[in-house]
PDB file of C-alpha atoms in Angstrom:
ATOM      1  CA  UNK Q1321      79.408 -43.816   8.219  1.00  0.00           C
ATOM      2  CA  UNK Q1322      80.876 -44.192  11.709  1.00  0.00           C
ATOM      3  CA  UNK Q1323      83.834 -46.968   9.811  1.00  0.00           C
ATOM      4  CA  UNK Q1324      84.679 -44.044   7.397  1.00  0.00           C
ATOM      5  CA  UNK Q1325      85.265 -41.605  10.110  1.00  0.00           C
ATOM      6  CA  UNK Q1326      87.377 -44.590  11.902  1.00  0.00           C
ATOM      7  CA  UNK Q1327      89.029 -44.853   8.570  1.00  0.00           C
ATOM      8  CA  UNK Q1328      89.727 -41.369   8.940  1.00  0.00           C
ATOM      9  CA  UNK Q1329      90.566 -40.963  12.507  1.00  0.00           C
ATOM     10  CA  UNK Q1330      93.284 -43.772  11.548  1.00  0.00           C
ATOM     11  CA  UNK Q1331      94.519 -41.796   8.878  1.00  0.00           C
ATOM     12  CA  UNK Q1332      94.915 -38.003  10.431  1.00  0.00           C
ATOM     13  CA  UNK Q1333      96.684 -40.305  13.446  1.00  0.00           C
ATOM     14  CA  UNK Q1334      99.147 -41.540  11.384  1.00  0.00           C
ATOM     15  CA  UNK Q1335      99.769 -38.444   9.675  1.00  0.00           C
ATOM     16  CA  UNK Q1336      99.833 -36.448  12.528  1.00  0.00           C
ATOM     17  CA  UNK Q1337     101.399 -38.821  14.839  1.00  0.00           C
ATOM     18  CA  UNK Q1338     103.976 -40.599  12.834  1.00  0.00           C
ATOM     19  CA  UNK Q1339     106.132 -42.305  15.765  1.00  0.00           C
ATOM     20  CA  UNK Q1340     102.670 -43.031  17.062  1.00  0.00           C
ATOM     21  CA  UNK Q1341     101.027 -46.179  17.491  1.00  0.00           C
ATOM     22  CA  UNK Q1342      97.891 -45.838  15.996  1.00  0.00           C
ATOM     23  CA  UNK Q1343      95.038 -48.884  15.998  1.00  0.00           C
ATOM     24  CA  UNK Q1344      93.444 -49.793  13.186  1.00  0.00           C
ATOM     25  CA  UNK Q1345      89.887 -47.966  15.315  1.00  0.00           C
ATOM     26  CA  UNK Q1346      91.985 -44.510  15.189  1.00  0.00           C
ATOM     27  CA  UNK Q1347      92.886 -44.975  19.118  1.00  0.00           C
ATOM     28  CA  UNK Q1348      96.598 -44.519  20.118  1.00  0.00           C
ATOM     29  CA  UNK Q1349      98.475 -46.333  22.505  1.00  0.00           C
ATOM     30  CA  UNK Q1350      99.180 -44.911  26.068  1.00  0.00           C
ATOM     31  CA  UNK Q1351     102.806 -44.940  25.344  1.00  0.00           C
ATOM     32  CA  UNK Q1352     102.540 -42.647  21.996  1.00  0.00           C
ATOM     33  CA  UNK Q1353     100.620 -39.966  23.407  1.00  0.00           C
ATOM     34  CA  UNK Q1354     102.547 -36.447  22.550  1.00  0.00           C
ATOM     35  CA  UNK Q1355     104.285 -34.240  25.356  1.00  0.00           C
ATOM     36  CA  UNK Q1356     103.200 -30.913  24.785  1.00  0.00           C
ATOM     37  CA  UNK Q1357     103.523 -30.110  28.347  1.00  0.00           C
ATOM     38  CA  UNK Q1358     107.224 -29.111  27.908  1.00  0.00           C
ATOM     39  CA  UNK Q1359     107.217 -24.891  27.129  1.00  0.00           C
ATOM     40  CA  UNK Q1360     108.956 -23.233  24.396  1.00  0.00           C
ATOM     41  CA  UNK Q1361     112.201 -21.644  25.192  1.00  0.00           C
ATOM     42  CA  UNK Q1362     111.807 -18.180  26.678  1.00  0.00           C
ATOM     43  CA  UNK Q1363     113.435 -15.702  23.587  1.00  0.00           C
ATOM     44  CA  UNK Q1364     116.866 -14.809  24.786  1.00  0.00           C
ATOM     45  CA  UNK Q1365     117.438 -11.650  23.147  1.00  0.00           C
ATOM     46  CA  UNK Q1366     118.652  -9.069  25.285  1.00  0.00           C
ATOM     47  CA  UNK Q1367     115.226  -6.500  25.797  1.00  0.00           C
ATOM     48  CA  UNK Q1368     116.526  -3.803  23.136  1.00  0.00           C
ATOM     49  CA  UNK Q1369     116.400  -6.436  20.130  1.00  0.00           C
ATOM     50  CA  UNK Q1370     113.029  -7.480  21.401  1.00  0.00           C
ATOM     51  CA  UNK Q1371     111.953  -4.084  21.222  1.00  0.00           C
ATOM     52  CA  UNK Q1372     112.779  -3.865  17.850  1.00  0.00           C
ATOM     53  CA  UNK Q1373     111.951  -7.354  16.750  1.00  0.00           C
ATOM     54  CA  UNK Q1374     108.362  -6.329  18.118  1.00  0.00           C
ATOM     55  CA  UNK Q1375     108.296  -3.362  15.768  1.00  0.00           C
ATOM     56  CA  UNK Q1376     109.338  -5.111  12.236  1.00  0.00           C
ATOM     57  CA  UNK Q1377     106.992  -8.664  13.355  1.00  0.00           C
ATOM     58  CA  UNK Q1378     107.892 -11.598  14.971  1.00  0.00           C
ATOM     59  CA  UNK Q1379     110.912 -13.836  13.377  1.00  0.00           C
ATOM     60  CA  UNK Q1380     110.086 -16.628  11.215  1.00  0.00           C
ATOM     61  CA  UNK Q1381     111.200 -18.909  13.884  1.00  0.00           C
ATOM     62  CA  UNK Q1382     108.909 -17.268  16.471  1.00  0.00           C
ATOM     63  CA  UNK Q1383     105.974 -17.604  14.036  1.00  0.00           C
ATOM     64  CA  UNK Q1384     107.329 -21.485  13.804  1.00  0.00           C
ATOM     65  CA  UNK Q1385     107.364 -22.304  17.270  1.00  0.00           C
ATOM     66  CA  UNK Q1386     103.709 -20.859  17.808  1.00  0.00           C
ATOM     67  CA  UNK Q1387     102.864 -22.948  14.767  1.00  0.00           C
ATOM     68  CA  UNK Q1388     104.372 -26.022  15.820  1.00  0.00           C
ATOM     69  CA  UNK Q1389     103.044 -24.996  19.772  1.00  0.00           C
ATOM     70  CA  UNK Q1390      99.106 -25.099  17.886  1.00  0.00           C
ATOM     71  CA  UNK Q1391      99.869 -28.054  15.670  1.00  0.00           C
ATOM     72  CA  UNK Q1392     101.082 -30.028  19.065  1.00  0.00           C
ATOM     73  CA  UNK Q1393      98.049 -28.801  21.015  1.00  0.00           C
ATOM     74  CA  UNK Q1394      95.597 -30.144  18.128  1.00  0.00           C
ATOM     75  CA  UNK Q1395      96.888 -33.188  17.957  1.00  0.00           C
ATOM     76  CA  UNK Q1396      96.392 -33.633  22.186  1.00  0.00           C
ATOM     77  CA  UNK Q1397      93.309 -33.252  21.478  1.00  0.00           C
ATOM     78  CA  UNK Q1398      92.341 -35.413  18.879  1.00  0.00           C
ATOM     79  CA  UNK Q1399      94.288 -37.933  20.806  1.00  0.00           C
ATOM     80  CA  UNK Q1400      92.414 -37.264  23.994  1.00  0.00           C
ATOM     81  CA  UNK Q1401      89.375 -37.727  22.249  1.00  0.00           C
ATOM     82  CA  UNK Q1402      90.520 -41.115  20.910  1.00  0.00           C
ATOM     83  CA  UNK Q1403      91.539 -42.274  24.399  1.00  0.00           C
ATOM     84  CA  UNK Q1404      88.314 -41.159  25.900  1.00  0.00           C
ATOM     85  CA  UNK Q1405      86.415 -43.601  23.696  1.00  0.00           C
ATOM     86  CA  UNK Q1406      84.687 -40.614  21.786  1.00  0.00           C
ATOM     87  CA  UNK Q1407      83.534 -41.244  18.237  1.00  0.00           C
ATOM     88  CA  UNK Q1408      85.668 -39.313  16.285  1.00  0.00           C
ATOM     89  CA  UNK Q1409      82.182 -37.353  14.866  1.00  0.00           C
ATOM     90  CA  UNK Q1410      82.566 -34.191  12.586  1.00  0.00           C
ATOM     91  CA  UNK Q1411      81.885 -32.104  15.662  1.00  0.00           C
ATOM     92  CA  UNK Q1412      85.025 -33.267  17.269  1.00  0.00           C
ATOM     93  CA  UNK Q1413      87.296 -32.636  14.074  1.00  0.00           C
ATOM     94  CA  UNK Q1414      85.424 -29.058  13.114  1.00  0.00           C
ATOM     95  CA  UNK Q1415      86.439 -28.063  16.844  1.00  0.00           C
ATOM     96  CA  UNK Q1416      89.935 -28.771  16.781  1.00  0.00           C
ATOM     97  CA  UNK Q1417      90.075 -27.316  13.048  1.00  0.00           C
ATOM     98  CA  UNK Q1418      88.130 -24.109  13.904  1.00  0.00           C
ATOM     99  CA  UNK Q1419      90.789 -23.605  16.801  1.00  0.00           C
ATOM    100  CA  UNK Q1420      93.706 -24.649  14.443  1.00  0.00           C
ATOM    101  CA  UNK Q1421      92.762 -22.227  11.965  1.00  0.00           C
ATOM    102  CA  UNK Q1422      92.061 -19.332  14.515  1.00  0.00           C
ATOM    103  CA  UNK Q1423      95.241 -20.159  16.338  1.00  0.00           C
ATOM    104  CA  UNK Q1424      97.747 -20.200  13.287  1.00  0.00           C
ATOM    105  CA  UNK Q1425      95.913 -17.425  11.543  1.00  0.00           C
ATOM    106  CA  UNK Q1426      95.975 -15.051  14.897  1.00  0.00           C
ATOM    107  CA  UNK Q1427     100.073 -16.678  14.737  1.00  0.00           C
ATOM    108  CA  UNK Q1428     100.570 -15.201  11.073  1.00  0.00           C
ATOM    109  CA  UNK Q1429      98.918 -12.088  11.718  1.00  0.00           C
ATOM    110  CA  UNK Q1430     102.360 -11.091  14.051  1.00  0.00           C
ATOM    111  CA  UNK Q1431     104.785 -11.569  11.416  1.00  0.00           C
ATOM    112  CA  UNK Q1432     105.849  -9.850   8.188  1.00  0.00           C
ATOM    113  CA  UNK Q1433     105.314 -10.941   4.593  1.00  0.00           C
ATOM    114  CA  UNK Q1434     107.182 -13.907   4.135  1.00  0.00           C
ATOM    115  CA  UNK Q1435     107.435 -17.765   3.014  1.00  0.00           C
ATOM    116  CA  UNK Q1436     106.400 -18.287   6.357  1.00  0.00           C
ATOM    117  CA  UNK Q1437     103.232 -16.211   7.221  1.00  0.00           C
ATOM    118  CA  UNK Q1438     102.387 -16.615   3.154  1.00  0.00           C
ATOM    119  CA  UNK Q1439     102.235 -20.398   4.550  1.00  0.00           C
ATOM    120  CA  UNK Q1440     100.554 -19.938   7.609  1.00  0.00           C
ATOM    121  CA  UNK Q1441      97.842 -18.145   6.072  1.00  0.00           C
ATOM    122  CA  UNK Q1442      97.271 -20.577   3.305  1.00  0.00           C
ATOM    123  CA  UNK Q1443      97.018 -23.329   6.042  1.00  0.00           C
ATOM    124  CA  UNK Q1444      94.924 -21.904   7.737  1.00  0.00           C
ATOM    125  CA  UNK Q1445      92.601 -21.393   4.771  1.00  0.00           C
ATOM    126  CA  UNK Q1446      92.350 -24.919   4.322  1.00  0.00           C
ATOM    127  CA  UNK Q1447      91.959 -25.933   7.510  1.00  0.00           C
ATOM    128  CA  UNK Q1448      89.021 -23.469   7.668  1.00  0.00           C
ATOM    129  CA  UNK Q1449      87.130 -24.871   4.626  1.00  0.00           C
ATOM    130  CA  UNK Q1450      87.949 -28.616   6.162  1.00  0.00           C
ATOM    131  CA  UNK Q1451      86.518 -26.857   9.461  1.00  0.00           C
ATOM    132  CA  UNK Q1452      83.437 -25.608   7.588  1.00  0.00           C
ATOM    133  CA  UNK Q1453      82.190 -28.829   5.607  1.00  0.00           C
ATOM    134  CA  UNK Q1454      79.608 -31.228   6.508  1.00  0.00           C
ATOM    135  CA  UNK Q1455      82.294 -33.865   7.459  1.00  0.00           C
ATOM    136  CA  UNK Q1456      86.201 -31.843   8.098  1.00  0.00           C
ATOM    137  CA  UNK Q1457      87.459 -34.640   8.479  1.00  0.00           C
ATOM    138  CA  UNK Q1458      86.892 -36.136   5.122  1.00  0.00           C
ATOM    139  CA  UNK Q1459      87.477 -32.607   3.910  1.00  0.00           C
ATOM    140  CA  UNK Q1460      90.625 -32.126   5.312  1.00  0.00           C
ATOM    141  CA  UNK Q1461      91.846 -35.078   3.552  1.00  0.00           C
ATOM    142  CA  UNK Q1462      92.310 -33.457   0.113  1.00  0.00           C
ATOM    143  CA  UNK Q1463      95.364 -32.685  -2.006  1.00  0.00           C
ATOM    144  CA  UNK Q1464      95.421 -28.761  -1.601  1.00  0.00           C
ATOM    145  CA  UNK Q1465      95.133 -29.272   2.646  1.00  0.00           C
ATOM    146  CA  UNK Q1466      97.890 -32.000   2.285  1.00  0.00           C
ATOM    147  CA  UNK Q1467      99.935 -29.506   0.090  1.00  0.00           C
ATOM    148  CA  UNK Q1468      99.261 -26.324   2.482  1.00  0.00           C
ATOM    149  CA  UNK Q1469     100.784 -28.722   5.750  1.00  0.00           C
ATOM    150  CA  UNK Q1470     103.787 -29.390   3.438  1.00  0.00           C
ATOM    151  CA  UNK Q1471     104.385 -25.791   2.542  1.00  0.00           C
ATOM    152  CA  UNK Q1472     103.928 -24.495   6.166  1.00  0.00           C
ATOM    153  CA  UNK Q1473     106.473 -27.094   7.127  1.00  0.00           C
ATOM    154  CA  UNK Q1474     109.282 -26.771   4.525  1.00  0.00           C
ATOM    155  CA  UNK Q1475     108.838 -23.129   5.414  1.00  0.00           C
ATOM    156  CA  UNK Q1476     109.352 -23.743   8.820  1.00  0.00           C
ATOM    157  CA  UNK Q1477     112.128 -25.874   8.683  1.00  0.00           C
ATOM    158  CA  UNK Q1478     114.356 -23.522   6.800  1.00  0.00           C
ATOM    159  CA  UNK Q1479     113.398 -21.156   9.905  1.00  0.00           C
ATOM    160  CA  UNK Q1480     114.904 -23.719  12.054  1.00  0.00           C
ATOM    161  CA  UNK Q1481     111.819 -25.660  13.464  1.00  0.00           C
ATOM    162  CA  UNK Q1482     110.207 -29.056  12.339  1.00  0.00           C
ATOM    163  CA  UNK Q1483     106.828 -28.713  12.280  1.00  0.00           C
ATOM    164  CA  UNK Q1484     104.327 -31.507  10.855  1.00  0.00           C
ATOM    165  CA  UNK Q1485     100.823 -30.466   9.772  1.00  0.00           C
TER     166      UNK Q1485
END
């Protein structure tokens, strides 16, 4: 069991981390680990177009960069974990799923009807069932999870950010 969640560690890496170097044990090299320390770019819309921004929703791209802000803070994690010699066990992967889901759900909830919160949402569906079975991990690799990280980012890039989920 423990070589299948290896297997799988190995696998959400690469997909999460593709200019990472991953080990075939699911552990990534010192020199791959992400920067999410650097902060997103303080809006610079002058405070009257805020004001009404805040009354129609946040902007796609706003919704993006919070997206892309929770995708880079999941991946820290799992990468932490990795680093810290920590079996990648289903408790680790329905943690940083649970908070995934709550984060880009809580994200989508600020916007208005759109590609973008339409993909949000979905994502966040999946990543909620992946977060509720016996081993997320295993359930988060499936075609409809893969498909909902696709849609979310092709959503997002036409809003200007790259996001990869």
């Amino acid at each position: 069991m423990k070589s299948s969640r290896v297997a799988t560690a190995v696998l959400i890496c690469a997909a999460l981390m593709p200019l990472a170097a991953c080990t075939e044990e699911g552990t990534i090299t010192e020199q791959a680990a992400p920067s999410v320390s650097a902060p997103l770019p303080a809006p610079s819309a002058p405070p009257s177009s805020a004001a009404a921004q805040t009354a129609r929703g946040a902007s796609d791209k706003e919704l993006c960069q919070s997206a892309k802000k929770a995708g880079d803070e999941m991946k820290a994690a799992l990468v932490a974990a990795l680093k810290a010699g920590k079996d990648p066990s289903p408790a680790l992967f329905r943690k940083i799923l649970t908070e995934l889901t709550e984060k880009v759900t809580t994200v989508a909830a600020t916007g208005v009807d759109g590609k973008v919160v339409t993909a949000m949402n979905q994502f966040g569906v999946e990543a909620a069932k992946a977060a509720a079975a016996a081993d997320p991990a295993e359930a988060a690799d499936n075609p409809a999870f893969e498909k909902a990280g696709k849609d979310l980012a092709a959503a997002c890039k036409a809003a200007g950010v790259t996001v990869t989920f």
